[in-house]
Coordinates of C-alpha atoms in Angstrom, one line a residue:
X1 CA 174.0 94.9 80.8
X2 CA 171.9 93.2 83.5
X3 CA 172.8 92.5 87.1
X4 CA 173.1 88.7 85.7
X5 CA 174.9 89.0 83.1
X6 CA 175.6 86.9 80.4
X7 CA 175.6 83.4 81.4
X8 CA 173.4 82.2 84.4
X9 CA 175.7 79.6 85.9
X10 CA 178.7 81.9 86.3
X11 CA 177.1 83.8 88.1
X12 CA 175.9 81.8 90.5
X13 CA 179.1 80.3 90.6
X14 CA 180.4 83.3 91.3
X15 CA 178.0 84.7 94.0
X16 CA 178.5 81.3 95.8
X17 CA 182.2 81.9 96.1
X18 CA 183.4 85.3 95.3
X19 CA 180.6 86.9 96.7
X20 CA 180.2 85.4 100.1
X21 CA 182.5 86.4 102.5
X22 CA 183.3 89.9 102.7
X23 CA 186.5 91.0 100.7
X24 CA 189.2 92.1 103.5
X25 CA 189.6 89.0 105.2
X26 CA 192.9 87.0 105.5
X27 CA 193.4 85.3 102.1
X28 CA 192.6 81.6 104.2
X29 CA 189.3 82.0 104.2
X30 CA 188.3 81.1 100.4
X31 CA 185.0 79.3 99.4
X32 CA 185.4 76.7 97.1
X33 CA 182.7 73.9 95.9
X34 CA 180.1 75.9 97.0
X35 CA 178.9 75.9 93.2
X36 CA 179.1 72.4 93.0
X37 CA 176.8 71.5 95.8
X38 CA 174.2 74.3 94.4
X39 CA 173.9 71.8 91.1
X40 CA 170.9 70.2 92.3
X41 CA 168.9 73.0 94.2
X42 CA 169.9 76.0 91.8
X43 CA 169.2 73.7 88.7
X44 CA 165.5 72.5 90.0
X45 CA 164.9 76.1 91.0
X46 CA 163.4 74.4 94.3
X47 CA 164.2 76.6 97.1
X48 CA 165.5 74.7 100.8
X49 CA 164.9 76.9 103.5
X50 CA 162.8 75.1 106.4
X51 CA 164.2 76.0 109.5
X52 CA 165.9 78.6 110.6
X53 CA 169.3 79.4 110.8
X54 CA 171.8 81.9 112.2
X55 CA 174.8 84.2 110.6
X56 CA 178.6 83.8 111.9
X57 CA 179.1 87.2 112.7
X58 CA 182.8 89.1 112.3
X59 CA 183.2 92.2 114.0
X60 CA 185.4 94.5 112.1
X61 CA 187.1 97.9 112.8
X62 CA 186.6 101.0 110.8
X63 CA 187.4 104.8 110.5
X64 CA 187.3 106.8 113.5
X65 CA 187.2 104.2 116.2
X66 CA 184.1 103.1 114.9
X67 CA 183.4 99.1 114.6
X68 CA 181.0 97.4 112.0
X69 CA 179.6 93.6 111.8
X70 CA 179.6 91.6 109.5
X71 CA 176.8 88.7 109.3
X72 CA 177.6 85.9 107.1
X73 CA 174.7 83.7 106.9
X74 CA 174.1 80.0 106.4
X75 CA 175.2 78.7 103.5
X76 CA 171.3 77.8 103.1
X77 CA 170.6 81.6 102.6
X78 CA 173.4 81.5 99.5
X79 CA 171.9 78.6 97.4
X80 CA 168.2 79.9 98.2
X81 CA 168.9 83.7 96.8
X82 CA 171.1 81.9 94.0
X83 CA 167.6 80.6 93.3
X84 CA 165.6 84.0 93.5
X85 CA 168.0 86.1 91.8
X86 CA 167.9 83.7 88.8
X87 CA 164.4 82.6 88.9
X88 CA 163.3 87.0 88.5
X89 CA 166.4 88.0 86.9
X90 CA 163.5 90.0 84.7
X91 CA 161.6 91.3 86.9
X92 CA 164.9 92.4 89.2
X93 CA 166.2 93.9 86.3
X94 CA 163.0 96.1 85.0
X95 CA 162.8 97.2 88.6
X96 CA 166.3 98.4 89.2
X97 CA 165.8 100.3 85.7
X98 CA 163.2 102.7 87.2
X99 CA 165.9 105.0 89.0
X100 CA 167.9 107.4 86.8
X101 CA 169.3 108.9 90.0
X102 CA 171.0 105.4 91.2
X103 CA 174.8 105.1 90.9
X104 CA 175.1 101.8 92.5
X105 CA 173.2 99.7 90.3
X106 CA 174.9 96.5 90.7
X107 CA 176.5 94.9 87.7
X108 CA 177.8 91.3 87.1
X109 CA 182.2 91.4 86.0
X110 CA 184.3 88.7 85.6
X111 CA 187.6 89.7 87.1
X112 CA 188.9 88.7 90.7
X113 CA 187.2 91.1 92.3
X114 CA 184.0 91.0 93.5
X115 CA 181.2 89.6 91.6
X116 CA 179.3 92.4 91.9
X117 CA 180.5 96.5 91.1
X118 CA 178.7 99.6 91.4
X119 CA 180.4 102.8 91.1
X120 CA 183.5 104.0 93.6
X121 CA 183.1 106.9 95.9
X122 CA 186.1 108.5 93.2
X123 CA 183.7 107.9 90.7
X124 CA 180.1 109.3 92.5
X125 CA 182.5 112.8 93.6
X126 CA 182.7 113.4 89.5
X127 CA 179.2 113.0 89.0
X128 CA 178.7 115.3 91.4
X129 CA 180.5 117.8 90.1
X130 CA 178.7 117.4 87.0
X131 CA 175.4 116.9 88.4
X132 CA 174.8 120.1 90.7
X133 CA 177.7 122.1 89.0
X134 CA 174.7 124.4 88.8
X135 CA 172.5 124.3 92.1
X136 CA 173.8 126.4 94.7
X137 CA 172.8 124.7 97.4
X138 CA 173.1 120.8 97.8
X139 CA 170.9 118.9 100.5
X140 CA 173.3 116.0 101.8
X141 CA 172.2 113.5 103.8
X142 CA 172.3 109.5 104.4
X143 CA 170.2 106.4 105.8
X144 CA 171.1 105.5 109.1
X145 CA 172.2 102.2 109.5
X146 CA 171.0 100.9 106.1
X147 CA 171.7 97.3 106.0
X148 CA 170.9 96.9 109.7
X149 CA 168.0 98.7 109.7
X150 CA 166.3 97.8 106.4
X151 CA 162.9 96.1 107.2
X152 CA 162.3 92.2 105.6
X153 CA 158.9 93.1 104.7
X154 CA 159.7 96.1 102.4
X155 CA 161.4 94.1 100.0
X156 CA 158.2 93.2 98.8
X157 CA 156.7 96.5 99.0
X158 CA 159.7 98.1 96.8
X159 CA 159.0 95.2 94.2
X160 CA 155.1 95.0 94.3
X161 CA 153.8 98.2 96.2
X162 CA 153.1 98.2 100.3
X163 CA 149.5 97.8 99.7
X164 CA 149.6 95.3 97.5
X165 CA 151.8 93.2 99.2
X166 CA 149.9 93.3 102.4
X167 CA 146.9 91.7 100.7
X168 CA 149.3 88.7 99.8
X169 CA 151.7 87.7 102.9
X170 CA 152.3 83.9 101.7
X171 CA 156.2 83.1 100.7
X172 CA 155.3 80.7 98.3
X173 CA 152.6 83.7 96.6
X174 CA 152.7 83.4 92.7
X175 CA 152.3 87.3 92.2
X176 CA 153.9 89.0 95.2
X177 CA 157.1 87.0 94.1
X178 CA 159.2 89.6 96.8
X179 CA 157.6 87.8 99.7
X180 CA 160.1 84.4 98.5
X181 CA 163.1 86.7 98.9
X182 CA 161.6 88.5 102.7
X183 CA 161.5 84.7 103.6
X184 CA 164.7 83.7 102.4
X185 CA 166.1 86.9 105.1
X186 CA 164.0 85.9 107.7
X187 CA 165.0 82.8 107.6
X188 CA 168.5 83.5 107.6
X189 CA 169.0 85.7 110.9
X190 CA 166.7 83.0 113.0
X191 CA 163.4 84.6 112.0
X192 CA 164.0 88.2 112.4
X193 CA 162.6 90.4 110.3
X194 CA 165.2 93.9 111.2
X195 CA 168.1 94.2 109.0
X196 CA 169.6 91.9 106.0
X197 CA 173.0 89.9 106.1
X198 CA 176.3 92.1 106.1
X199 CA 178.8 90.7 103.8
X200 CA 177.2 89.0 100.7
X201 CA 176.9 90.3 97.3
X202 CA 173.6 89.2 97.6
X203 CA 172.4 91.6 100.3
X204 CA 174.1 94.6 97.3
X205 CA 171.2 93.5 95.5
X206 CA 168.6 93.7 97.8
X207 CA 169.3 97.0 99.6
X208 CA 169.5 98.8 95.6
X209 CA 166.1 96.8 95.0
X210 CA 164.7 99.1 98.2
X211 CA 167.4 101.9 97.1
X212 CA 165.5 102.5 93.7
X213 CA 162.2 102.3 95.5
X214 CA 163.4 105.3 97.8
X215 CA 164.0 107.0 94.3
X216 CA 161.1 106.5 93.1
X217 CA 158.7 107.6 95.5
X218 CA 160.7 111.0 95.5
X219 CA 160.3 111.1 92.2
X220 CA 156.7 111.1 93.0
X221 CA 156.9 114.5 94.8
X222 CA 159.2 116.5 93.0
X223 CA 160.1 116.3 88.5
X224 CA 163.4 114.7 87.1
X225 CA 164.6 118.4 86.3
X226 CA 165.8 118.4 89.8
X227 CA 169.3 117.6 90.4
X228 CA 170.0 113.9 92.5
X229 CA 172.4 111.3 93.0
X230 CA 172.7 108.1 94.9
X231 CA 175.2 105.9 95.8
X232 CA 173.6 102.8 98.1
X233 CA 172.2 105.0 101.0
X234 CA 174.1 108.6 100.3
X235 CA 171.6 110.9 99.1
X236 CA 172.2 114.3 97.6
X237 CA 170.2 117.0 96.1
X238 CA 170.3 119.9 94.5
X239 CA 168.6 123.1 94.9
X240 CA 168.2 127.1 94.0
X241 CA 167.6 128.1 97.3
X242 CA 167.4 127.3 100.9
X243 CA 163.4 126.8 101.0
X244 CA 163.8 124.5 98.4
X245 CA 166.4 122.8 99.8
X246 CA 164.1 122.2 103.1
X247 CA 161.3 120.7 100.9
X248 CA 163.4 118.3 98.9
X249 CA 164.8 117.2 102.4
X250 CA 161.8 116.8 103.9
X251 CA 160.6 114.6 100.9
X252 CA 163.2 112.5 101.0
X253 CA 163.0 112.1 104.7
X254 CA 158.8 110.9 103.4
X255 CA 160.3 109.0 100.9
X256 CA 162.7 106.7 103.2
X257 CA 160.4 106.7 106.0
X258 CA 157.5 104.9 104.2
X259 CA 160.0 101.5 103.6
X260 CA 160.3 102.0 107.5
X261 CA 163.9 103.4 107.6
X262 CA 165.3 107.2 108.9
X263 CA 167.9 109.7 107.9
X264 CA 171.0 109.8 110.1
X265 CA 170.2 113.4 111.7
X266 CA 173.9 113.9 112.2
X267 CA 174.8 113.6 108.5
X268 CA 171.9 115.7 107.5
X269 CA 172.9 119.1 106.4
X270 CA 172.3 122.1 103.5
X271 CA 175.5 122.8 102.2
X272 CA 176.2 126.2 100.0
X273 CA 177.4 123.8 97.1
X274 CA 180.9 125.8 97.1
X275 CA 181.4 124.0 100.6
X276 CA 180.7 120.8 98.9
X277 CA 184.3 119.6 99.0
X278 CA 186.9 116.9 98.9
X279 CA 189.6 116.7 101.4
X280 CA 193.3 117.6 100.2
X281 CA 195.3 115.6 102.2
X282 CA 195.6 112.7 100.1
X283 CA 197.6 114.6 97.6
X284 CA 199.5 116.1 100.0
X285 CA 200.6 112.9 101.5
X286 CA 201.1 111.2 97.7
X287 CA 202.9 114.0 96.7
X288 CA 205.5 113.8 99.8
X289 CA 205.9 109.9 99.1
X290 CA 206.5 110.2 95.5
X291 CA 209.5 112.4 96.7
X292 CA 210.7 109.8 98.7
X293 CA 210.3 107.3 96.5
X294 CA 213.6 109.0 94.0
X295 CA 215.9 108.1 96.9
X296 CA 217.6 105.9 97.0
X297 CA 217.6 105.6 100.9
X298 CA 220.8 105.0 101.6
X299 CA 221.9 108.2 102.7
X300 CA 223.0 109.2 106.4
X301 CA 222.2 113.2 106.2
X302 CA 219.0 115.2 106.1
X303 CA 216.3 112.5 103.3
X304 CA 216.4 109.7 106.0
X305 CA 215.5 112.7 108.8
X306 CA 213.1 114.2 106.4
X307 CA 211.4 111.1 106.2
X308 CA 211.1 109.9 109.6
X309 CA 209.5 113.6 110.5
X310 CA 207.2 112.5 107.8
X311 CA 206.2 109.3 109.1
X312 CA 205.4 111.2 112.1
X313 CA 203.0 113.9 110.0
X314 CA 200.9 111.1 109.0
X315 CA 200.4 110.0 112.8
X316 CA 199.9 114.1 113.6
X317 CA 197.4 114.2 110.8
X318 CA 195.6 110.9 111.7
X319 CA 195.9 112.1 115.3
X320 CA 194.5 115.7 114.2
X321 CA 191.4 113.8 112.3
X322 CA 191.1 111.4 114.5
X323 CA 190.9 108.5 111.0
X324 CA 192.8 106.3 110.9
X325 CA 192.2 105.9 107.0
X326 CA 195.1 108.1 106.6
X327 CA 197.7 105.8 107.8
X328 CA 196.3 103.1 105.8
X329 CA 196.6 105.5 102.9
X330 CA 200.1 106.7 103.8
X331 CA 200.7 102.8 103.7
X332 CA 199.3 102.0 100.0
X333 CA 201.2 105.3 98.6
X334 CA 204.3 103.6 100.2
X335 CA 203.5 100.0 98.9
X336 CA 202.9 101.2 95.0
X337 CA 205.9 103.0 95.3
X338 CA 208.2 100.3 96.6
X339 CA 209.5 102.4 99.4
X340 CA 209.9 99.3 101.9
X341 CA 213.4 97.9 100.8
X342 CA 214.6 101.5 100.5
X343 CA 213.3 102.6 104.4
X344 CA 212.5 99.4 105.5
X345 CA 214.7 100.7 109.2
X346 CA 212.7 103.2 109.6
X347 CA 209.4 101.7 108.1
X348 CA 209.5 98.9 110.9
X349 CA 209.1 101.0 113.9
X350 CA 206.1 102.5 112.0
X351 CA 204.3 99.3 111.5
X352 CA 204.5 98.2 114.8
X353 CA 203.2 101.4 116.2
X354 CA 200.5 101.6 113.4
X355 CA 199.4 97.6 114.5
X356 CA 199.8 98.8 118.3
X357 CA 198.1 102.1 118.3
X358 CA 195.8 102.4 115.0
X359 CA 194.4 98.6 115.2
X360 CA 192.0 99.9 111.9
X361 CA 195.6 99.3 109.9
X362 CA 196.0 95.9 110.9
X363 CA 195.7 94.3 108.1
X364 CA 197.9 96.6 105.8
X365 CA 200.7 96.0 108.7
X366 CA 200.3 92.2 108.0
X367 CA 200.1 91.7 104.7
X368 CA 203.4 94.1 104.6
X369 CA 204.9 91.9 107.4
X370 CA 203.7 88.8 105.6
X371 CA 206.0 89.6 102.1
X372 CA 209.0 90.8 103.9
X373 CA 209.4 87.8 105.8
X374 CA 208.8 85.8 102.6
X375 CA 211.4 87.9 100.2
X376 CA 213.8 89.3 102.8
X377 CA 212.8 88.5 106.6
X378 CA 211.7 90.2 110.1
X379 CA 212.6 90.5 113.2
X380 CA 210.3 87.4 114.8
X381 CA 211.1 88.0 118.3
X382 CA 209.7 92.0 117.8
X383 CA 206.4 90.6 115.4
X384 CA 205.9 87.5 118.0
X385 CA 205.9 90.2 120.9
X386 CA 203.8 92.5 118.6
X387 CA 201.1 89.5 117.4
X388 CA 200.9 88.1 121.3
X389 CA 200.7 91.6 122.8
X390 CA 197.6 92.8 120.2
X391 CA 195.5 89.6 120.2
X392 CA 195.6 89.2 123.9
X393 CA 194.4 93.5 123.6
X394 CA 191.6 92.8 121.2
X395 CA 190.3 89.3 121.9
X396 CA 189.2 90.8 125.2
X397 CA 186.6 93.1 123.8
X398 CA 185.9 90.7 120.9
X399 CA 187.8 93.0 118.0
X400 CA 187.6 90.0 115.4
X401 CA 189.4 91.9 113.0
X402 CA 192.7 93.0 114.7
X403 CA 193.0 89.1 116.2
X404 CA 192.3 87.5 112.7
X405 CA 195.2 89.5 111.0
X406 CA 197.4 89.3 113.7
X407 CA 196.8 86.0 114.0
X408 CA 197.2 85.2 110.2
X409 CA 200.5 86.9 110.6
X410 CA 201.9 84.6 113.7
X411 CA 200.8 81.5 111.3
X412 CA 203.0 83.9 108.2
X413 CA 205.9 83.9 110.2
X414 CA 205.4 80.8 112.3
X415 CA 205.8 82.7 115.4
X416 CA 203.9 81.3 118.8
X417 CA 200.8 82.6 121.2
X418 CA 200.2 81.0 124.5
X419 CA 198.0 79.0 125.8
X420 CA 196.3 81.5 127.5
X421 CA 196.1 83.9 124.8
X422 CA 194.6 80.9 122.6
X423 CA 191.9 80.3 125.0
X424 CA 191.1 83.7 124.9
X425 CA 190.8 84.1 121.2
X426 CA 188.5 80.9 121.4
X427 CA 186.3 82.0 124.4
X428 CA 185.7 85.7 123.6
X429 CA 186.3 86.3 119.6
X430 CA 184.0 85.3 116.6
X431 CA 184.0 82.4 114.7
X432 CA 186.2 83.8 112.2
X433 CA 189.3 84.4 114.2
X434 CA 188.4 81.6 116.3
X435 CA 188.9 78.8 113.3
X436 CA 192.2 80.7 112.7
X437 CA 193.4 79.8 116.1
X438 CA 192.6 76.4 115.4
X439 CA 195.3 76.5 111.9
X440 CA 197.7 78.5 114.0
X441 CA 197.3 75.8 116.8
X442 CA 198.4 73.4 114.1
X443 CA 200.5 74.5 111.7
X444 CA 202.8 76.7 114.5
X445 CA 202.7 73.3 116.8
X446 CA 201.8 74.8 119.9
X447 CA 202.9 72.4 122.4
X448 CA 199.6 72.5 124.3
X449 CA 196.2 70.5 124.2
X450 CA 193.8 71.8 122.2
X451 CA 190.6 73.0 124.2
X452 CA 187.8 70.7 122.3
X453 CA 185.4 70.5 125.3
X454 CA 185.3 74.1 125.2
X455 CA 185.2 74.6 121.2
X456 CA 181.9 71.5 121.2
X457 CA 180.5 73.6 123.9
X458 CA 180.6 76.6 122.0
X459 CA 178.8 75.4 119.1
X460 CA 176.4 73.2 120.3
X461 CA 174.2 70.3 119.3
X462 CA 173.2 71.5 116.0
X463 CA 176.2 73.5 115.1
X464 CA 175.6 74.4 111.4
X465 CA 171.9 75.6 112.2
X466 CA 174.0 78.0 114.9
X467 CA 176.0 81.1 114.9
X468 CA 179.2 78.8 114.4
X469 CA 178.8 77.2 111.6
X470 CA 181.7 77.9 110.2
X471 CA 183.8 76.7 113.2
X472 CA 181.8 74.1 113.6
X473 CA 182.0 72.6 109.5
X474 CA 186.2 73.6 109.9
X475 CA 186.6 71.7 112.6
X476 CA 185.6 69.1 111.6
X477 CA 186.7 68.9 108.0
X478 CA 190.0 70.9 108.6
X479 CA 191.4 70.3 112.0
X480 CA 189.6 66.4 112.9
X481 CA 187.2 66.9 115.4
X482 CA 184.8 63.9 114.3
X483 CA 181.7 65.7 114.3
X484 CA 180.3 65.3 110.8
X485 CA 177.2 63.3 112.1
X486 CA 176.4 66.3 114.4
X487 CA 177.4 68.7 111.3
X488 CA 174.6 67.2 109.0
X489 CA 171.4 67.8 111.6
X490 CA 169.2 70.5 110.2
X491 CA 169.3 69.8 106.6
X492 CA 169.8 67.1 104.2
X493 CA 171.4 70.2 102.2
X494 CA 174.5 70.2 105.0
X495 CA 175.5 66.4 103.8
X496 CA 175.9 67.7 100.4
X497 CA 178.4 70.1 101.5
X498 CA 180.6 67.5 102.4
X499 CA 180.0 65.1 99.6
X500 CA 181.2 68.1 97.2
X501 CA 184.5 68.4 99.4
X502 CA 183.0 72.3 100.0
X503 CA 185.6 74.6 102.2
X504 CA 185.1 77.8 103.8
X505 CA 189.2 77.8 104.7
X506 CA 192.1 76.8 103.2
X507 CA 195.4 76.4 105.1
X508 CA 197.3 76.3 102.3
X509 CA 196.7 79.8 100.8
X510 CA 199.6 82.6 100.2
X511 CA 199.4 86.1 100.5
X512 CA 197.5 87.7 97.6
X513 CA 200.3 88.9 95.8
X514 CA 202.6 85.7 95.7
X515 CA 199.4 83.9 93.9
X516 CA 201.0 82.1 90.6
X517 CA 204.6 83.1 92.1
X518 CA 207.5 81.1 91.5
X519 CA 210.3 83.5 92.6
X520 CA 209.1 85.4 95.7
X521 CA 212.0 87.9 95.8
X522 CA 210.2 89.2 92.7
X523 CA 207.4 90.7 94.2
X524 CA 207.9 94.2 94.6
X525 CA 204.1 95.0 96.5
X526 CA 202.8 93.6 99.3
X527 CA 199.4 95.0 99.7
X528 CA 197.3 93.7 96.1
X529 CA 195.0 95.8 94.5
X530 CA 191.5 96.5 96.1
X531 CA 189.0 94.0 94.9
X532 CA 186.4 96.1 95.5
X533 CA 184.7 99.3 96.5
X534 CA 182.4 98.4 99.5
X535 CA 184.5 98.2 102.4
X536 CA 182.7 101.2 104.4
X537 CA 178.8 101.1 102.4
X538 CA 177.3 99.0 104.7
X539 CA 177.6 101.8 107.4
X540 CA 176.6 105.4 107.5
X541 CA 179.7 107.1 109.3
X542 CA 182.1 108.1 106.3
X543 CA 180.9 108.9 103.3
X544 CA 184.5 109.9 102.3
X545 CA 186.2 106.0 103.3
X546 CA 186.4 105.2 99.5
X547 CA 189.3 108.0 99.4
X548 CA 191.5 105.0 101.2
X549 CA 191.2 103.5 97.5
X550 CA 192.2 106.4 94.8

């Protein structure tokens, strides 16, 4: 099966729309037309980049404290790969099918997850097992800040060699086809050549087009008998012995260095393979849940006591760890097992100091939120005191994430934010969270005047060439701001996006797992099933975050 798969057009399609934004956003932000207004570019194979243009950018919270960002570029950059990917769907593929030691080799599904699978961490910690069962030592180690770091100019040297590719610089070169694709970047992060957008499927492909490079070079310094795996930039080898070890290290440090990236240092060890190991406390905590989960709750004596102590284990453990990941685990386990209706007394407190103190479970708390009100209710003074108390927290250092959930939830539960904390959203967050506040602003009826000067301010005089295009386009479109004519500078490309009725939002979406719903009581789960397995591969500080999804 090829990264295309069977029919051309769906994919695209599906790229365009599925595969834009990244997955673990508020259900709100869906693309839709986007295919439509490809018809004429995708369909001539002409590619429309000109000027440059910047990404929206969505910083997110992760494991550990740790933050990542997210880049979504120009629409522009979407059509144009649309283009590549389809016009060298051959040559792509023939090049991905060098590396035997790849297991993130994208391929195309059709399912309502992403466009775009490669295997799961679950999945890579089983080959593993299988794959240096018998080394007894295992070199482990990662690329630092892949899809930030990766360099524009070495997509064409994975695809056509580095000196070849230097002889030939010109994007439009008939032979050095990889130089159409460094353009295409460039052009998308206003002409820088560091790093490739965060979020598209797209970008999947193109850092496993320099992944299998990597490979290969190794594979140029030591035979396929010895033992290695990857999984998009974690690298492990096996070996007999420590000297070995220390060679097949230093080779692959070689090997990533020549496509001007590093090791992360910190993540680079020689394990005795015995010490190779998965953590146990996800079983644990599973296990104690499924206990739980044959009460039925209503007791007085010592199950309800039992369970609140264990509520407070998970905070100990998380606490002990210092990831956060295990409250959002905890919080699936309880979900799949229906445990809300049963506990939902003791499960509230929880939630609010999971939202208040561990901002990484944000969006679990408000998806869970989200359902009860719909099936059952909340308490909307304690969630509009909760929702005011964290954006007006994490808008002031810019923590898009934690202010777009909680602000999904006050638009859930139709619960109000002041004027100040509005302004604050809009001044210091993203334009992700910011366009939110502009639905919130509308469909809670705050009974104050919308800040426009402010908002036009922000994105300018070009506005979809600019780090706000998406504001800027849902503004206008969404929330009447009268600023198509302004909207359609740059491109001749940005008019069609508005005569194909294309949105980037859409007010009117439910939670996930009311989709199709006619009878909300019905719906047992509140938190749907992941729709991928990416949320942590575009950084390099957990290797183990794909445990949040087993």
């Amino acid at each position: 099966m090829t990264f295309i798969g069977n029919n051309e057009t769906y994919f695209v399609e599906e790229m365009l729309e599925r595969g834009f934004f990244p997955e673990n956003l508020p259900p709100v932000f869906q693309v839709t037309n986007l295919h439509e207004a490809s018809l004429g570019p995708v369909g001539d194979g002409d590619f429309i980049s000109k000027a440059p243009t910047e990404a929206c950018r969505y910083n997110a919270s992760k494991r550990g404290g740790q933050r990542r960002t997210f880049t979504m570029p120009n629409p522009v950059f979407m059509i144009d790969a649309a283009i590549f990917f389809k016009k060298h769907k051959e040559a792509i593929d023939e090049h991905l099918s060098i590396s035997s030691d790849t297991c993130s080799n994208p391929k195309f599904q059709v399912s309502d997850g992403r466009p775009l699978t490669i295997s799961s961490f679950p999945e890579f910690h089983k080959m593993r097992r299988q794959c240096f069962s018998s080394s007894k030592y295992v070199v482990k180690t990662d690329i630092s800040r892949f899809y930030h770091s990766i360099y524009t100019h070495a997509i064409p040297w994975a695809l056509h060699g580095k000196s070849e590719s230097k002889k030939d610089r010109k994007p439009d070169s008939s032979t050095i086809f990889g130089n159409q694709l460094d353009y295409i970047v460039r052009q998308a992060q206003d002409g820088q050549t560091v790093g490739i957008p965060v979020g598209p499927d797209f970008s999947r492909l193109i850092s496993e087009i320099i992944g299998v490079a990597i490979d290969t070079k190794f594979r140029q310094m030591h035979s396929r008998e010895i033992p290695m795996l990857r999984l998009v930039d974690d690298v492990f080898i096996g070996a007999d012995n420590q000297d070995d070890a220390a060679t097949f290290l230093s080779s692959m440090r070689d090997a990533i260095r020549s496509f001007e990236l590093d090791i992360n240092e910190s993540k680079t060890c020689i394990l005795n393979s015995s010490e190779d190991l998965e953590p146990f406390w996800p079983v644990e905590i599973r296990r104690e849940i499924e206990r739980f989960s044959g009460s039925d709750g209503s007791s007085k004596g010592q199950k309800r006591a039992d369970f609140v102590h264990f509520l407070d284990e998970i905070i100990r453990t998380s606490n002990a760890k210092s990831d956060e990941g295990i409250i959002k685990f905890a919080l699936r386990k309880i979900d799949e097992l229906s445990i809300w209706v049963k506990y939902w007394d003791l499960l509230e407190p929880f939630l609010v100091r999971s939202a208040i103190s561990f901002p990484h479970c944000w969006d679990y708390v408000a998806r869970v939120v989200a359902w009860r009100h719909r099936v059952e209710g909340v308490d909307l003074n304690l969630w509009g005191r909760v929702t005011e108390k964290s954006i007006v927290y994490n808008a002031r250092t810019g923590n898009d994430s934690e202010v777009t959930w909680a602000l999904w939830l006050v638009k859930e539960i139709k619960t109000k934010i002041s004027q100040q904390t509005f302004e604050l959203v809009i001044t210091k967050c993203g334009p992700f969270p910011s366009t939110l506040a502009l639905d919130v602003h509308k469909s809670c009826e705050l009974n104050f005047r919308l800040p426009k000067e402010s908002i036009l301010d922000r994105i300018g005089d070009k506005p979809m060439l600019g780090a706000n295009w998406l504001l800027a386009y849902e503004a206008d479109r969404a929330f009447g701001f009268k600023i198509k004519t302004k909207n359609q500078q740059g491109y001749e490309f940005f008019k069609t996006l508005y005569d194909d009725d294309v949105s980037f939002y859409n007010s009117e979406a439910v939670p996930v797992v009311f989709e199709d719903i006619e009878e909300p009581t019905s719906v047992m789960s509140a938190i749907e099933s992941p729709t991928g397995s990416y949320e942590d591969i575009y950084d390099d500080e957990d290797e183990d975050d794909e445990l949040l999804e087993f």
